[in-house]
Short mmCIF file of C-alpha atoms in Angstrom, two decimals:
data_model
loop_
_atom_site.label_atom_id
_atom_site.label_comp_id
_atom_site.label_asym_id
_atom_site.label_seq_id
_atom_site.Cartn_x
_atom_site.Cartn_y
_atom_site.Cartn_z
CA MET A 1 -118.27 -140.22 43.47
CA ARG A 2 -118.87 -136.54 42.81
CA GLN A 3 -122.48 -135.45 42.43
CA SER A 4 -123.25 -133.04 39.64
CA LYS A 5 -125.00 -129.85 40.62
CA ALA A 6 -128.60 -129.36 39.58
CA TYR A 7 -129.01 -126.99 36.64
CA ASP A 8 -131.94 -124.64 36.34
CA LEU A 9 -132.66 -124.98 32.63
CA SER A 10 -135.22 -122.82 30.89
CA LEU A 11 -135.59 -123.94 27.29
CA LYS A 12 -136.36 -121.39 24.63
CA ASP A 13 -135.63 -122.19 21.01
CA SER A 14 -133.43 -125.04 22.25
CA ARG A 15 -131.19 -122.56 24.06
CA VAL A 16 -130.53 -122.45 27.76
CA THR A 17 -130.49 -120.05 30.66
CA VAL A 18 -128.34 -121.39 33.44
CA ASN A 19 -128.01 -120.39 37.05
CA PRO A 20 -124.37 -121.45 37.56
CA SER A 21 -122.75 -122.05 40.88
CA ALA A 22 -121.44 -119.05 42.74
CA ALA A 23 -118.11 -117.60 41.63
CA PHE A 24 -115.12 -119.37 43.06
CA SER A 25 -113.93 -117.78 46.27
CA GLY A 26 -111.24 -120.12 47.59
CA PRO A 27 -109.45 -123.45 47.24
CA THR A 28 -111.50 -126.63 47.36
CA SER A 29 -110.73 -130.13 48.55
CA ARG A 30 -109.14 -130.86 45.16
CA ASP A 31 -105.93 -129.11 46.33
CA ASP A 32 -106.15 -126.98 43.21
CA ALA A 33 -104.17 -123.94 44.26
CA SER A 34 -103.65 -123.35 40.55
CA TYR A 35 -107.38 -122.72 40.25
CA ALA A 36 -107.38 -120.20 43.08
CA VAL A 37 -104.23 -118.31 42.22
CA ASN A 38 -105.62 -116.53 39.19
CA GLN A 39 -109.33 -116.25 39.88
CA ARG A 40 -108.82 -113.05 41.82
CA GLN A 41 -107.13 -111.57 38.76
CA MET A 42 -109.56 -112.64 36.03
CA ALA A 43 -111.79 -109.62 36.61
CA GLN A 44 -108.80 -107.30 36.40
CA LEU A 45 -107.65 -108.90 33.15
CA LEU A 46 -111.08 -108.60 31.57
CA THR A 47 -111.55 -105.03 32.79
CA GLN A 48 -108.27 -103.83 31.32
CA LEU A 49 -108.77 -105.66 28.02
CA ASN A 50 -112.24 -104.14 27.69
CA GLN A 51 -110.72 -100.69 28.18
CA ILE A 52 -108.43 -101.36 25.22
CA VAL A 53 -110.93 -103.13 22.93
CA LEU A 54 -114.21 -101.28 23.42
CA ASP A 55 -117.71 -102.71 23.21
CA LYS A 56 -116.61 -106.33 22.62
CA PRO A 57 -116.84 -108.00 26.06
CA GLN A 58 -117.80 -111.44 24.77
CA VAL A 59 -115.05 -111.52 22.14
CA VAL A 60 -112.51 -110.38 24.75
CA LYS A 61 -113.66 -113.07 27.18
CA LEU A 62 -113.44 -115.75 24.50
CA ALA A 63 -109.96 -114.61 23.45
CA LEU A 64 -108.73 -114.82 27.04
CA SER A 65 -110.39 -118.21 27.42
CA CYS A 66 -108.65 -119.45 24.27
CA VAL A 67 -105.20 -118.50 25.53
CA LEU A 68 -105.77 -119.93 29.02
CA ALA A 69 -106.99 -123.14 27.39
CA GLY A 70 -103.57 -123.39 25.75
CA GLY A 71 -104.97 -122.90 22.26
CA HIS A 72 -104.13 -120.76 19.27
CA LEU A 73 -106.44 -117.96 18.15
CA LEU A 74 -107.47 -116.80 14.67
CA LEU A 75 -108.92 -113.28 14.39
CA GLN A 76 -110.62 -112.59 11.08
CA ASP A 77 -112.07 -109.26 10.14
CA LEU A 78 -111.65 -106.20 7.99
CA PRO A 79 -108.40 -104.26 8.43
CA GLY A 80 -108.49 -101.69 11.22
CA MET A 81 -111.01 -103.46 13.48
CA GLY A 82 -108.65 -103.87 16.46
CA LYS A 83 -107.31 -107.39 15.91
CA THR A 84 -103.68 -106.43 16.46
CA THR A 85 -104.61 -104.29 19.46
CA LEU A 86 -106.34 -107.23 21.13
CA ALA A 87 -103.34 -109.50 20.54
CA GLN A 88 -100.87 -106.96 21.93
CA GLY A 89 -103.09 -106.32 24.95
CA LEU A 90 -103.26 -110.03 25.76
CA ALA A 91 -99.48 -110.40 25.52
CA GLN A 92 -98.79 -107.46 27.82
CA LEU A 93 -101.38 -108.28 30.46
CA LEU A 94 -100.33 -111.95 30.59
CA GLY A 95 -96.66 -111.03 30.90
CA LEU A 96 -95.63 -113.00 27.80
CA THR A 97 -92.73 -112.28 25.46
CA PHE A 98 -94.15 -111.03 22.18
CA ASN A 99 -93.10 -110.93 18.53
CA ARG A 100 -95.08 -109.68 15.57
CA VAL A 101 -94.53 -110.89 12.01
CA GLN A 102 -96.19 -109.06 9.13
CA PHE A 103 -96.96 -111.76 6.56
CA THR A 104 -96.47 -110.84 2.91
CA ASN A 105 -96.70 -112.76 -0.35
CA ASP A 106 -92.90 -112.91 -0.75
CA MET A 107 -92.18 -114.19 2.75
CA LEU A 108 -90.30 -117.48 3.11
CA PRO A 109 -90.59 -120.03 5.94
CA ALA A 110 -87.04 -119.21 7.06
CA ASP A 111 -88.12 -115.62 7.70
CA ILE A 112 -90.29 -116.96 10.55
CA LEU A 113 -88.54 -120.11 11.72
CA GLY A 114 -84.90 -119.07 11.34
CA MET A 115 -82.07 -120.44 9.25
CA SER A 116 -78.64 -122.07 9.45
CA ILE A 117 -75.78 -119.65 8.77
CA TYR A 118 -72.18 -120.64 8.20
CA ASN A 119 -69.79 -119.39 10.88
CA GLN A 120 -66.33 -118.88 9.41
CA HIS A 121 -64.67 -118.85 12.83
CA THR A 122 -66.00 -122.24 13.90
CA GLN A 123 -66.28 -123.52 10.30
CA SER A 124 -69.72 -124.90 11.04
CA PHE A 125 -73.34 -123.96 10.51
CA GLU A 126 -75.20 -122.27 13.36
CA PHE A 127 -78.95 -122.00 13.65
CA ARG A 128 -80.19 -118.43 13.99
CA LYS A 129 -83.61 -118.45 15.60
CA GLY A 130 -86.46 -116.63 13.88
CA ALA A 131 -89.31 -114.55 15.25
CA ILE A 132 -91.31 -117.66 16.15
CA PHE A 133 -89.10 -118.22 19.19
CA THR A 134 -91.31 -116.26 21.56
CA GLN A 135 -94.19 -117.00 23.90
CA LEU A 136 -96.85 -115.19 21.89
CA LEU A 137 -96.43 -114.80 18.14
CA LEU A 138 -98.72 -112.42 16.27
CA ALA A 139 -98.95 -113.70 12.70
CA ASP A 140 -100.42 -110.56 11.18
CA GLU A 141 -102.45 -111.00 7.99
CA ILE A 142 -101.42 -114.64 7.74
CA ASN A 143 -103.49 -115.24 4.62
CA ARG A 144 -101.40 -112.76 2.62
CA SER A 145 -98.53 -115.27 2.56
CA SER A 146 -98.26 -118.30 0.30
CA PRO A 147 -99.48 -121.74 1.44
CA LYS A 148 -95.83 -122.85 1.78
CA THR A 149 -95.15 -120.13 4.35
CA GLN A 150 -98.45 -120.73 6.14
CA SER A 151 -97.60 -124.41 6.54
CA ALA A 152 -94.35 -123.49 8.28
CA LEU A 153 -96.40 -122.85 11.41
CA LEU A 154 -98.03 -126.29 11.50
CA GLU A 155 -95.34 -128.13 13.46
CA ALA A 156 -94.84 -125.22 15.85
CA MET A 157 -98.56 -124.97 16.61
CA GLU A 158 -99.03 -128.70 17.10
CA GLU A 159 -95.74 -129.87 18.63
CA GLY A 160 -94.28 -126.70 20.18
CA GLN A 161 -91.04 -127.10 18.27
CA VAL A 162 -89.31 -126.17 15.02
CA THR A 163 -87.30 -128.60 12.85
CA GLN A 164 -84.58 -127.28 10.58
CA ASP A 165 -81.93 -129.37 8.80
CA GLY A 166 -83.03 -132.47 10.71
CA GLN A 167 -82.58 -130.80 14.11
CA SER A 168 -85.53 -130.00 16.40
CA TYR A 169 -85.55 -126.84 18.52
CA PRO A 170 -88.13 -126.47 21.32
CA LEU A 171 -90.12 -123.25 21.50
CA PRO A 172 -90.55 -121.26 24.73
CA LYS A 173 -93.34 -122.36 27.06
CA PRO A 174 -96.09 -121.42 26.99
CA PHE A 175 -96.32 -120.86 23.24
CA PHE A 176 -99.31 -119.29 21.52
CA VAL A 177 -100.04 -118.10 18.00
CA ILE A 178 -102.56 -115.34 17.44
CA ALA A 179 -103.10 -114.93 13.70
CA THR A 180 -105.14 -112.30 11.90
CA GLN A 181 -106.59 -112.67 8.45
CA ASN A 182 -108.47 -110.42 6.07
CA PRO A 183 -111.65 -111.30 4.13
CA MET A 184 -111.24 -113.52 1.12
CA GLN A 185 -112.93 -110.88 -1.02
CA GLN A 186 -109.87 -108.66 -0.67
CA ALA A 187 -106.97 -108.73 -3.12
CA GLY A 188 -103.78 -110.69 -2.56
CA VAL A 189 -104.99 -113.27 -0.05
CA TYR A 190 -104.64 -117.06 0.03
CA PRO A 191 -107.21 -119.24 1.81
CA LEU A 192 -105.96 -121.12 4.84
CA PRO A 193 -106.15 -124.91 4.28
CA GLU A 194 -108.35 -127.00 6.54
CA SER A 195 -105.31 -128.54 8.24
CA GLN A 196 -104.14 -125.06 9.23
CA LEU A 197 -107.58 -123.91 10.38
CA ASP A 198 -107.91 -126.99 12.59
CA ARG A 199 -104.82 -125.94 14.57
CA PHE A 200 -106.66 -122.85 15.83
CA LEU A 201 -108.71 -123.55 18.92
CA MET A 202 -110.99 -120.58 18.23
CA CYS A 203 -111.79 -118.22 15.39
CA LEU A 204 -113.28 -114.85 16.36
CA SER A 205 -114.46 -111.72 14.60
CA LEU A 206 -114.64 -108.30 16.27
CA GLY A 207 -117.01 -106.54 13.89
CA TYR A 208 -117.88 -102.87 13.86
CA PRO A 209 -118.07 -100.96 17.16
CA SER A 210 -121.27 -99.40 18.40
CA ALA A 211 -121.84 -95.67 17.89
CA ALA A 212 -121.07 -95.00 21.55
CA ALA A 213 -117.82 -96.99 21.44
CA GLU A 214 -116.79 -95.29 18.22
CA ARG A 215 -117.39 -91.88 19.80
CA GLU A 216 -115.18 -92.90 22.71
CA LEU A 217 -112.46 -93.91 20.25
CA LEU A 218 -112.73 -90.50 18.57
CA ARG A 219 -112.55 -88.56 21.82
CA GLY A 220 -110.27 -90.85 23.84
CA ARG A 221 -106.59 -91.61 23.91
CA ASP A 222 -104.78 -93.44 21.14
CA ARG A 223 -104.87 -97.22 21.61
CA ARG A 224 -101.08 -97.39 21.29
CA GLU A 225 -100.70 -95.04 24.24
CA LEU A 226 -103.06 -97.18 26.30
CA LEU A 227 -101.14 -100.33 25.36
CA ALA A 228 -97.84 -98.70 26.37
CA GLY A 229 -99.28 -97.99 29.80
CA LEU A 230 -100.43 -101.53 30.51
CA ASP A 231 -98.78 -103.47 33.33
CA ALA A 232 -98.73 -107.27 33.41
CA VAL A 233 -101.40 -108.81 35.62
CA LEU A 234 -99.95 -112.33 35.37
CA ASP A 235 -96.54 -113.77 34.57
CA THR A 236 -95.40 -116.94 32.80
CA GLN A 237 -95.74 -119.10 35.91
CA ALA A 238 -99.21 -117.77 36.66
CA VAL A 239 -100.34 -118.45 33.08
CA GLN A 240 -99.10 -122.03 33.38
CA LEU A 241 -100.96 -122.42 36.68
CA ALA A 242 -104.11 -121.02 35.11
CA ARG A 243 -103.85 -123.60 32.31
CA GLN A 244 -103.67 -126.32 34.96
CA GLY A 245 -106.72 -124.81 36.62
CA VAL A 246 -108.65 -124.97 33.35
CA GLN A 247 -107.97 -128.70 33.09
CA GLN A 248 -109.39 -129.23 36.59
CA VAL A 249 -112.77 -127.62 35.85
CA TYR A 250 -115.35 -130.38 36.27
CA VAL A 251 -117.57 -131.50 33.37
CA ALA A 252 -120.67 -133.48 34.43
CA ASP A 253 -122.03 -136.36 32.36
CA VAL A 254 -125.24 -134.45 31.59
CA VAL A 255 -123.16 -131.63 30.11
CA LEU A 256 -121.08 -134.09 28.09
CA ASP A 257 -124.35 -135.54 26.76
CA TYR A 258 -125.32 -132.10 25.46
CA LEU A 259 -121.86 -131.56 23.96
CA GLN A 260 -122.03 -134.88 22.13
CA ARG A 261 -125.50 -134.12 20.76
CA LEU A 262 -124.15 -130.90 19.26
CA VAL A 263 -121.20 -132.77 17.77
CA ALA A 264 -123.46 -135.50 16.36
CA LYS A 265 -125.56 -132.82 14.68
CA THR A 266 -122.48 -131.48 12.87
CA ARG A 267 -121.88 -134.95 11.42
CA MET A 268 -125.35 -135.29 9.90
CA SER A 269 -124.90 -132.72 7.12
CA GLN A 270 -124.02 -133.43 3.49
CA GLU A 271 -122.75 -129.85 3.05
CA TYR A 272 -119.72 -130.01 5.34
CA HIS A 273 -117.64 -132.48 7.33
CA GLY A 274 -118.53 -132.77 11.01
CA LEU A 275 -116.24 -132.08 13.94
CA SER A 276 -113.32 -134.49 14.29
CA PRO A 277 -112.28 -135.99 17.65
CA ARG A 278 -109.67 -133.23 17.90
CA GLY A 279 -112.46 -130.70 17.41
CA VAL A 280 -114.52 -132.37 20.15
CA LEU A 281 -111.61 -132.19 22.59
CA ALA A 282 -111.10 -128.55 21.63
CA LEU A 283 -114.76 -127.83 22.37
CA GLN A 284 -114.56 -129.36 25.84
CA ARG A 285 -111.30 -127.56 26.66
CA ALA A 286 -112.70 -124.23 25.48
CA ALA A 287 -115.83 -124.68 27.60
CA GLN A 288 -113.69 -125.47 30.64
CA ALA A 289 -111.64 -122.32 30.04
CA HIS A 290 -114.78 -120.20 29.66
CA ALA A 291 -116.10 -121.53 32.96
CA TYR A 292 -112.72 -120.87 34.60
CA VAL A 293 -112.57 -117.28 33.38
CA SER A 294 -116.16 -116.82 34.58
CA GLY A 295 -115.12 -117.97 38.06
CA HIS A 296 -117.05 -121.25 38.04
CA GLN A 297 -115.83 -124.66 39.19
CA GLU A 298 -117.99 -126.63 36.77
CA VAL A 299 -118.89 -126.39 33.07
CA SER A 300 -122.50 -125.54 32.33
CA PRO A 301 -124.42 -125.86 29.04
CA GLU A 302 -124.17 -122.08 28.84
CA ASP A 303 -120.38 -122.34 28.66
CA ILE A 304 -120.63 -124.78 25.76
CA GLN A 305 -123.03 -122.49 23.93
CA ALA A 306 -120.73 -119.50 24.53
CA VAL A 307 -117.73 -121.16 22.85
CA PHE A 308 -119.41 -123.44 20.30
CA ALA A 309 -119.45 -121.04 17.34
CA ALA A 310 -115.88 -119.87 18.00
CA VAL A 311 -114.62 -123.48 18.11
CA ALA A 312 -116.80 -125.07 15.44
CA ASP A 313 -117.58 -122.63 12.63
CA HIS A 314 -114.12 -122.48 11.04
CA ARG A 315 -113.92 -126.29 11.23
CA LEU A 316 -117.30 -126.66 9.54
CA GLY A 317 -116.46 -124.59 6.47
CA GLN A 318 -117.61 -121.15 7.68
CA ARG A 319 -114.74 -119.36 5.95
CA PHE A 320 -115.62 -115.85 7.08
CA MET A 321 -118.00 -114.67 9.74
CA PRO A 322 -120.89 -112.51 8.50
CA LEU A 323 -120.62 -108.90 9.58
CA PRO A 324 -123.52 -107.02 11.17
CA VAL A 325 -125.32 -104.59 8.92
CA ILE A 326 -127.01 -101.31 9.81
CA GLY A 327 -130.65 -101.88 10.68
CA GLY A 328 -130.39 -105.67 10.65
CA GLN A 329 -128.66 -108.77 11.95
CA PRO A 330 -126.17 -110.99 10.17
CA ALA A 331 -127.33 -114.39 9.02
CA PRO A 332 -126.76 -117.08 11.67
CA THR A 333 -123.60 -119.12 11.25
CA ILE A 334 -123.56 -122.90 10.91
CA ALA A 335 -122.85 -123.37 14.61
CA GLN A 336 -125.56 -120.92 15.66
CA ARG A 337 -128.12 -122.84 13.63
CA ILE A 338 -127.02 -126.09 15.25
CA ILE A 339 -127.39 -124.63 18.75
CA ASN A 340 -130.94 -123.56 17.89
CA GLU A 341 -131.79 -127.05 16.63
CA VAL A 342 -130.35 -129.19 19.45
CA ALA A 343 -132.18 -129.45 22.74
CA VAL A 344 -130.20 -128.98 25.93
CA ILE A 345 -132.00 -131.86 27.65
CA VAL A 346 -133.90 -134.77 26.13
#
């Protein structure tokens, strides 16, 4: 039976400082070559993404963790914050085929999924595949389309397939959706239903850049030029192997105890519904991916804290993340308050 490592936990406001195990440097007795094959490249991926999206290292790390966990990502922020740039950078560096769909209020589901067209030569209907048949789909400004069009993505995100006229068509593997949405205070937007939000493993917000990062944007090269010069660090096979590696990251019972205490806390409120079992599984998978990207073989409480807000807030009714203000800090989100209230060890 495997022995869990000893954690050095220093409690402060119910948060934790962890001394994790050393970064992974080679295969272990688990025969997990999939774990080793990409660890040497994680630093390169993060470095190049951080050169494209400036001053947001934690958001970039979480976005990469989300994709390697096999989940879909929702980026919500004001227009022009770099959401599309981050999505395009991920697609290029991971070597994935990429399609972008600009959602509008007059878009129909067939515009994304495809449609059956009558072929006069064969005298039969043929299915013409839509933009969704790609490995990474950028659903840009998804909340500008009607609920009917939004719901067209549900089957694809959950089952990895599209059904039209009673016929199912498998999507390429791996398949990811990165969606962007604008604040609800803006004109012409429709709120995403809870069932749609629950399909996204993480929800992230970039926020404003620092003054130094903004100066670099003003003086540096155009982001589109930098994107055009990116070379793939991984390919489809390597991404699949990395996803297998994420699943092999060990989670000790003491860490699962902490995870379940956080989940139990979400279910004690009368203001919102707590995390569902699917949300709990998403939290564990995201923590494993965060540990994997960090080069660790085992999930620590720090990994759970790092991903908890990204996984939980949009499931707990936090419709839009508060933006930082000059001279102050944004109000803590629901998940951040829960982390501060739940002890790491009891």
